[in-house]
């Protein structure tokens, strides 16, 4: 854990002029009184960057709706292609998962990032994806007190149904929980910890037991269906009263793409803007003519976003 601290100390030497924006794409030269940062997760469904329409759609979704995003199921070629469509962004690619890796994309005018490590113990078989751990920092030239620095963990748990897959995800969750405990037990670790990605299970499922008893808050629990309503039975795809979709994966009809944060006091939960977590809807948020068009042209997953505000 001293490695985290060394990176944190070195990061203090970095400076970068930024303006943090609530929703707009363009960056204003005037300092904002309420800077915000939009953090999310998005499974791109086997993205290799070779389908031009899909590449254009994904780049537009990311550019218009995020400042930092963890991606799943992206190949090395796909990451390079996506970077070419997002000239103001940088990325860090995970080393495991062959052609279906995890990656971090972030706006280089808003943040600096340092790759820390990968939690290889979570990659039980060696053929899965190891969580990618990165330290990020926002910086305001005009108001240094509004800096938000945090450690981001991007994960993609074992997919598929059946008892073997469930058991493997459960073991992954247990090991992920051990990594979090080890990280948080070290007083030199940054207390602002954010875990996000494709968990391949609802937060309340047994497969996530290794995380639920830790000082972490699943922000996405607020947008899930009730645990008593087993979404895996696929009895229709749940929606909110206003018609907004209440699932992040079409195949399961569940919220399986999550954002979890270290709890208050001191944790990243303090910077979270209450009730801002959201599953972005194809028509309401992303500009598609229908849900069917989105799922046909982009992914079987919907992006999930939460908004954070640096403390005064």
One Martini backbone bead per residue (centre of mass of N, CA, C, O) as a GRO file, in nm:
protein
  312
    1UNK     BB    1   0.051   0.067  -0.011
    2UNK     BB    2   0.292   0.260  -0.044
    3UNK     BB    3   0.252   0.300  -0.347
    4UNK     BB    4   0.011   0.485  -0.332
    5UNK     BB    5   0.154   0.708  -0.171
    6UNK     BB    6   0.376   0.775  -0.374
    7UNK     BB    7   0.181   0.861  -0.596
    8UNK     BB    8   0.042   1.081  -0.437
    9UNK     BB    9   0.291   1.257  -0.386
   10UNK     BB   10   0.374   1.295  -0.686
   11UNK     BB   11   0.103   1.428  -0.780
   12UNK     BB   12   0.155   1.712  -0.646
   13UNK     BB   13   0.348   1.808  -0.888
   14UNK     BB   14   0.108   1.835  -1.048
   15UNK     BB   15  -0.030   2.047  -1.311
   16UNK     BB   16  -0.369   2.164  -1.411
   17UNK     BB   17  -0.586   2.319  -1.615
   18UNK     BB   18  -0.929   2.354  -1.518
   19UNK     BB   19  -1.279   2.279  -1.598
   20UNK     BB   20  -1.573   2.208  -1.438
   21UNK     BB   21  -1.862   2.030  -1.549
   22UNK     BB   22  -2.183   1.927  -1.550
   23UNK     BB   23  -2.274   1.882  -1.886
   24UNK     BB   24  -2.116   2.022  -2.071
   25UNK     BB   25  -1.865   2.004  -2.311
   26UNK     BB   26  -1.762   2.265  -2.291
   27UNK     BB   27  -1.491   2.483  -2.185
   28UNK     BB   28  -1.467   2.720  -1.961
   29UNK     BB   29  -1.271   2.994  -1.850
   30UNK     BB   30  -1.450   3.011  -1.616
   31UNK     BB   31  -1.503   2.960  -1.302
   32UNK     BB   32  -1.671   2.732  -1.107
   33UNK     BB   33  -1.880   2.707  -0.826
   34UNK     BB   34  -1.987   2.392  -0.924
   35UNK     BB   35  -1.806   2.148  -0.961
   36UNK     BB   36  -1.804   1.857  -1.182
   37UNK     BB   37  -1.806   1.486  -1.209
   38UNK     BB   38  -1.838   1.230  -1.456
   39UNK     BB   39  -1.902   0.890  -1.364
   40UNK     BB   40  -1.849   0.563  -1.530
   41UNK     BB   41  -2.006   0.273  -1.695
   42UNK     BB   42  -1.921   0.043  -1.987
   43UNK     BB   43  -2.042  -0.211  -2.188
   44UNK     BB   44  -1.945  -0.280  -2.538
   45UNK     BB   45  -1.962  -0.552  -2.664
   46UNK     BB   46  -1.716  -0.654  -2.825
   47UNK     BB   47  -1.489  -0.421  -2.889
   48UNK     BB   48  -1.286  -0.337  -3.201
   49UNK     BB   49  -1.350  -0.071  -3.397
   50UNK     BB   50  -1.464  -0.175  -3.697
   51UNK     BB   51  -1.736  -0.040  -3.646
   52UNK     BB   52  -1.821   0.268  -3.737
   53UNK     BB   53  -2.098   0.316  -3.604
   54UNK     BB   54  -2.023   0.220  -3.321
   55UNK     BB   55  -1.789   0.413  -3.276
   56UNK     BB   56  -1.952   0.675  -3.305
   57UNK     BB   57  -2.157   0.623  -3.080
   58UNK     BB   58  -1.962   0.586  -2.840
   59UNK     BB   59  -1.813   0.854  -2.862
   60UNK     BB   60  -2.065   1.030  -2.818
   61UNK     BB   61  -2.149   0.926  -2.543
   62UNK     BB   62  -1.890   0.999  -2.393
   63UNK     BB   63  -1.859   1.303  -2.467
   64UNK     BB   64  -2.161   1.391  -2.357
   65UNK     BB   65  -2.154   1.218  -2.044
   66UNK     BB   66  -1.835   1.232  -1.969
   67UNK     BB   67  -1.505   1.226  -1.783
   68UNK     BB   68  -1.522   0.930  -1.660
   69UNK     BB   69  -1.449   0.584  -1.781
   70UNK     BB   70  -1.543   0.248  -1.756
   71UNK     BB   71  -1.444  -0.029  -1.955
   72UNK     BB   72  -1.580  -0.311  -2.134
   73UNK     BB   73  -1.501  -0.506  -2.389
   74UNK     BB   74  -1.199  -0.419  -2.495
   75UNK     BB   75  -0.968  -0.382  -2.728
   76UNK     BB   76  -0.673  -0.263  -2.825
   77UNK     BB   77  -0.783  -0.159  -3.094
   78UNK     BB   78  -1.040  -0.027  -2.984
   79UNK     BB   79  -0.893   0.182  -2.807
   80UNK     BB   80  -0.748   0.328  -3.038
   81UNK     BB   81  -0.999   0.403  -3.201
   82UNK     BB   82  -1.138   0.566  -2.978
   83UNK     BB   83  -0.915   0.772  -2.936
   84UNK     BB   84  -0.939   0.887  -3.233
   85UNK     BB   85  -1.248   0.993  -3.152
   86UNK     BB   86  -1.095   1.121  -2.874
   87UNK     BB   87  -0.874   1.378  -2.865
   88UNK     BB   88  -0.933   1.471  -2.540
   89UNK     BB   89  -0.832   1.183  -2.468
   90UNK     BB   90  -0.743   0.919  -2.243
   91UNK     BB   91  -0.578   0.592  -2.181
   92UNK     BB   92  -0.615   0.278  -1.993
   93UNK     BB   93  -0.504  -0.059  -2.021
   94UNK     BB   94  -0.555  -0.364  -1.965
   95UNK     BB   95  -0.372  -0.685  -1.952
   96UNK     BB   96  -0.633  -0.852  -1.935
   97UNK     BB   97  -0.858  -1.061  -2.152
   98UNK     BB   98  -0.744  -1.005  -2.422
   99UNK     BB   99  -1.020  -0.890  -2.617
  100UNK     BB  100  -1.159  -0.844  -2.312
  101UNK     BB  101  -1.117  -0.556  -2.165
  102UNK     BB  102  -1.016  -0.303  -1.959
  103UNK     BB  103  -1.085   0.061  -1.930
  104UNK     BB  104  -0.959   0.397  -1.918
  105UNK     BB  105  -1.134   0.706  -1.963
  106UNK     BB  106  -1.011   1.054  -1.998
  107UNK     BB  107  -0.989   1.388  -1.949
  108UNK     BB  108  -0.701   1.579  -1.995
  109UNK     BB  109  -0.824   1.870  -1.900
  110UNK     BB  110  -0.934   1.750  -1.602
  111UNK     BB  111  -0.710   1.515  -1.574
  112UNK     BB  112  -0.509   1.293  -1.390
  113UNK     BB  113  -0.314   0.982  -1.438
  114UNK     BB  114  -0.224   0.673  -1.251
  115UNK     BB  115  -0.102   0.381  -1.270
  116UNK     BB  116  -0.085   0.124  -1.029
  117UNK     BB  117  -0.261  -0.153  -1.078
  118UNK     BB  118  -0.345  -0.505  -1.042
  119UNK     BB  119  -0.584  -0.740  -0.918
  120UNK     BB  120  -0.487  -1.062  -0.962
  121UNK     BB  121  -0.645  -1.236  -0.746
  122UNK     BB  122  -0.927  -1.202  -0.896
  123UNK     BB  123  -0.789  -1.374  -1.126
  124UNK     BB  124  -0.830  -1.693  -1.082
  125UNK     BB  125  -0.765  -1.830  -1.381
  126UNK     BB  126  -0.606  -1.604  -1.576
  127UNK     BB  127  -0.857  -1.546  -1.807
  128UNK     BB  128  -0.953  -1.297  -1.697
  129UNK     BB  129  -1.016  -0.992  -1.523
  130UNK     BB  130  -0.830  -0.749  -1.388
  131UNK     BB  131  -0.837  -0.506  -1.184
  132UNK     BB  132  -0.814  -0.161  -1.241
  133UNK     BB  133  -0.576   0.065  -1.089
  134UNK     BB  134  -0.637   0.422  -1.036
  135UNK     BB  135  -0.506   0.747  -1.016
  136UNK     BB  136  -0.692   1.053  -0.962
  137UNK     BB  137  -0.696   1.414  -1.067
  138UNK     BB  138  -0.814   1.713  -0.996
  139UNK     BB  139  -0.773   2.065  -1.117
  140UNK     BB  140  -0.773   2.404  -0.990
  141UNK     BB  141  -0.619   2.698  -1.048
  142UNK     BB  142  -0.834   2.894  -0.880
  143UNK     BB  143  -0.920   2.631  -0.673
  144UNK     BB  144  -0.756   2.414  -0.478
  145UNK     BB  145  -0.993   2.315  -0.277
  146UNK     BB  146  -1.147   2.155  -0.540
  147UNK     BB  147  -1.008   1.895  -0.523
  148UNK     BB  148  -1.027   1.557  -0.672
  149UNK     BB  149  -0.915   1.258  -0.528
  150UNK     BB  150  -0.882   0.912  -0.658
  151UNK     BB  151  -0.958   0.564  -0.656
  152UNK     BB  152  -0.990   0.348  -0.939
  153UNK     BB  153  -1.199   0.056  -0.999
  154UNK     BB  154  -1.194  -0.176  -1.267
  155UNK     BB  155  -1.445  -0.422  -1.353
  156UNK     BB  156  -1.490  -0.785  -1.464
  157UNK     BB  157  -1.686  -1.027  -1.416
  158UNK     BB  158  -1.804  -1.317  -1.446
  159UNK     BB  159  -1.991  -1.466  -1.680
  160UNK     BB  160  -2.283  -1.610  -1.684
  161UNK     BB  161  -2.451  -1.897  -1.611
  162UNK     BB  162  -2.476  -2.085  -1.342
  163UNK     BB  163  -2.304  -2.236  -1.085
  164UNK     BB  164  -2.011  -2.192  -1.176
  165UNK     BB  165  -2.029  -1.885  -1.226
  166UNK     BB  166  -2.137  -1.805  -0.950
  167UNK     BB  167  -1.897  -1.918  -0.787
  168UNK     BB  168  -1.678  -1.745  -0.922
  169UNK     BB  169  -1.795  -1.467  -0.850
  170UNK     BB  170  -1.790  -1.510  -0.547
  171UNK     BB  171  -1.482  -1.544  -0.528
  172UNK     BB  172  -1.416  -1.271  -0.648
  173UNK     BB  173  -1.559  -1.102  -0.433
  174UNK     BB  174  -1.388  -1.198  -0.195
  175UNK     BB  175  -1.117  -1.094  -0.311
  176UNK     BB  176  -1.200  -0.804  -0.348
  177UNK     BB  177  -1.257  -0.753  -0.050
  178UNK     BB  178  -0.964  -0.802   0.044
  179UNK     BB  179  -0.842  -0.567  -0.115
  180UNK     BB  180  -1.005  -0.345   0.022
  181UNK     BB  181  -0.917  -0.397   0.310
  182UNK     BB  182  -0.616  -0.353   0.261
  183UNK     BB  183  -0.640  -0.067   0.158
  184UNK     BB  184  -0.808   0.064   0.404
  185UNK     BB  185  -0.600  -0.018   0.639
  186UNK     BB  186  -0.420   0.194   0.515
  187UNK     BB  187  -0.340   0.519   0.611
  188UNK     BB  188  -0.199   0.593   0.316
  189UNK     BB  189  -0.454   0.571   0.179
  190UNK     BB  190  -0.687   0.671  -0.019
  191UNK     BB  191  -1.021   0.719   0.083
  192UNK     BB  192  -1.101   0.754  -0.221
  193UNK     BB  193  -1.320   0.499  -0.336
  194UNK     BB  194  -1.387   0.347  -0.665
  195UNK     BB  195  -1.623   0.110  -0.784
  196UNK     BB  196  -1.647  -0.031  -1.121
  197UNK     BB  197  -1.878  -0.219  -1.337
  198UNK     BB  198  -1.913  -0.558  -1.434
  199UNK     BB  199  -2.064  -0.786  -1.209
  200UNK     BB  200  -2.299  -0.991  -1.314
  201UNK     BB  201  -2.475  -0.871  -1.066
  202UNK     BB  202  -2.657  -0.791  -0.833
  203UNK     BB  203  -2.600  -0.645  -0.533
  204UNK     BB  204  -2.794  -0.867  -0.371
  205UNK     BB  205  -2.634  -1.093  -0.449
  206UNK     BB  206  -2.435  -1.351  -0.348
  207UNK     BB  207  -2.190  -1.266  -0.538
  208UNK     BB  208  -2.162  -0.984  -0.336
  209UNK     BB  209  -2.082  -1.053  -0.034
  210UNK     BB  210  -1.773  -0.945  -0.023
  211UNK     BB  211  -1.893  -0.624  -0.017
  212UNK     BB  212  -2.149  -0.556   0.168
  213UNK     BB  213  -1.977  -0.556   0.459
  214UNK     BB  214  -1.846  -0.310   0.372
  215UNK     BB  215  -1.741   0.035   0.352
  216UNK     BB  216  -1.980   0.034   0.117
  217UNK     BB  217  -2.162   0.200  -0.152
  218UNK     BB  218  -2.428   0.125  -0.357
  219UNK     BB  219  -2.557   0.342  -0.571
  220UNK     BB  220  -2.733   0.135  -0.755
  221UNK     BB  221  -2.951   0.045  -0.551
  222UNK     BB  222  -3.155   0.285  -0.622
  223UNK     BB  223  -3.202   0.143  -0.936
  224UNK     BB  224  -3.312  -0.112  -0.845
  225UNK     BB  225  -3.470  -0.376  -0.793
  226UNK     BB  226  -3.611  -0.557  -0.586
  227UNK     BB  227  -3.495  -0.838  -0.434
  228UNK     BB  228  -3.779  -0.989  -0.455
  229UNK     BB  229  -3.730  -0.920  -0.757
  230UNK     BB  230  -3.640  -1.147  -0.994
  231UNK     BB  231  -3.486  -1.049  -1.279
  232UNK     BB  232  -3.385  -1.335  -1.391
  233UNK     BB  233  -3.682  -1.421  -1.497
  234UNK     BB  234  -3.778  -1.220  -1.726
  235UNK     BB  235  -4.050  -1.039  -1.645
  236UNK     BB  236  -3.963  -0.832  -1.801
  237UNK     BB  237  -3.863  -0.488  -1.824
  238UNK     BB  238  -3.786  -0.275  -1.601
  239UNK     BB  239  -3.950   0.032  -1.482
  240UNK     BB  240  -4.022   0.336  -1.432
  241UNK     BB  241  -4.283   0.554  -1.413
  242UNK     BB  242  -4.137   0.737  -1.652
  243UNK     BB  243  -3.990   0.490  -1.838
  244UNK     BB  244  -3.732   0.434  -1.723
  245UNK     BB  245  -3.487   0.226  -1.712
  246UNK     BB  246  -3.421  -0.073  -1.475
  247UNK     BB  247  -3.169  -0.158  -1.659
  248UNK     BB  248  -2.831  -0.253  -1.791
  249UNK     BB  249  -2.928  -0.546  -1.901
  250UNK     BB  250  -3.110  -0.710  -2.135
  251UNK     BB  251  -3.068  -1.020  -2.079
  252UNK     BB  252  -3.158  -0.993  -1.757
  253UNK     BB  253  -3.305  -0.724  -1.642
  254UNK     BB  254  -3.060  -0.593  -1.487
  255UNK     BB  255  -2.849  -0.458  -1.246
  256UNK     BB  256  -2.484  -0.511  -1.322
  257UNK     BB  257  -2.391  -0.210  -1.328
  258UNK     BB  258  -2.161  -0.055  -1.104
  259UNK     BB  259  -2.141   0.183  -0.819
  260UNK     BB  260  -1.888   0.207  -0.568
  261UNK     BB  261  -1.827   0.353  -0.236
  262UNK     BB  262  -1.676   0.503   0.000
  263UNK     BB  263  -1.755   0.598   0.305
  264UNK     BB  264  -1.866   0.789   0.531
  265UNK     BB  265  -1.618   0.939   0.634
  266UNK     BB  266  -1.390   1.055   0.367
  267UNK     BB  267  -1.519   0.929   0.147
  268UNK     BB  268  -1.658   0.941  -0.175
  269UNK     BB  269  -1.951   0.993  -0.068
  270UNK     BB  270  -1.906   1.301  -0.010
  271UNK     BB  271  -1.894   1.375  -0.335
  272UNK     BB  272  -2.166   1.278  -0.382
  273UNK     BB  273  -2.456   1.334  -0.561
  274UNK     BB  274  -2.755   1.300  -0.477
  275UNK     BB  275  -2.939   1.110  -0.710
  276UNK     BB  276  -2.732   1.089  -0.976
  277UNK     BB  277  -2.777   0.815  -1.039
  278UNK     BB  278  -2.774   0.654  -1.377
  279UNK     BB  279  -2.949   0.524  -1.643
  280UNK     BB  280  -2.897   0.556  -1.968
  281UNK     BB  281  -3.120   0.647  -2.209
  282UNK     BB  282  -3.163   0.621  -2.540
  283UNK     BB  283  -3.376   0.863  -2.569
  284UNK     BB  284  -3.345   1.070  -2.325
  285UNK     BB  285  -3.000   1.079  -2.347
  286UNK     BB  286  -2.874   0.954  -2.649
  287UNK     BB  287  -3.060   0.999  -2.926
  288UNK     BB  288  -3.248   0.769  -2.988
  289UNK     BB  289  -3.535   0.646  -3.141
  290UNK     BB  290  -3.475   0.368  -2.984
  291UNK     BB  291  -3.404   0.096  -2.808
  292UNK     BB  292  -3.354  -0.093  -3.045
  293UNK     BB  293  -3.134   0.071  -3.182
  294UNK     BB  294  -2.929   0.062  -2.962
  295UNK     BB  295  -2.904  -0.253  -2.926
  296UNK     BB  296  -2.816  -0.290  -3.229
  297UNK     BB  297  -2.563  -0.057  -3.245
  298UNK     BB  298  -2.410  -0.104  -2.956
  299UNK     BB  299  -2.550  -0.261  -2.684
  300UNK     BB  300  -2.657  -0.470  -2.404
  301UNK     BB  301  -2.561  -0.217  -2.257
  302UNK     BB  302  -2.583   0.041  -2.023
  303UNK     BB  303  -2.497   0.330  -1.908
  304UNK     BB  304  -2.343   0.444  -1.600
  305UNK     BB  305  -2.404   0.729  -1.372
  306UNK     BB  306  -2.212   0.960  -1.166
  307UNK     BB  307  -2.198   1.253  -0.951
  308UNK     BB  308  -1.936   1.479  -0.859
  309UNK     BB  309  -1.815   1.695  -0.581
  310UNK     BB  310  -1.597   1.885  -0.467
  311UNK     BB  311  -1.482   1.990  -0.184
  312UNK     BB  312  -1.434   2.280   0.016
   0.00000   0.00000   0.00000
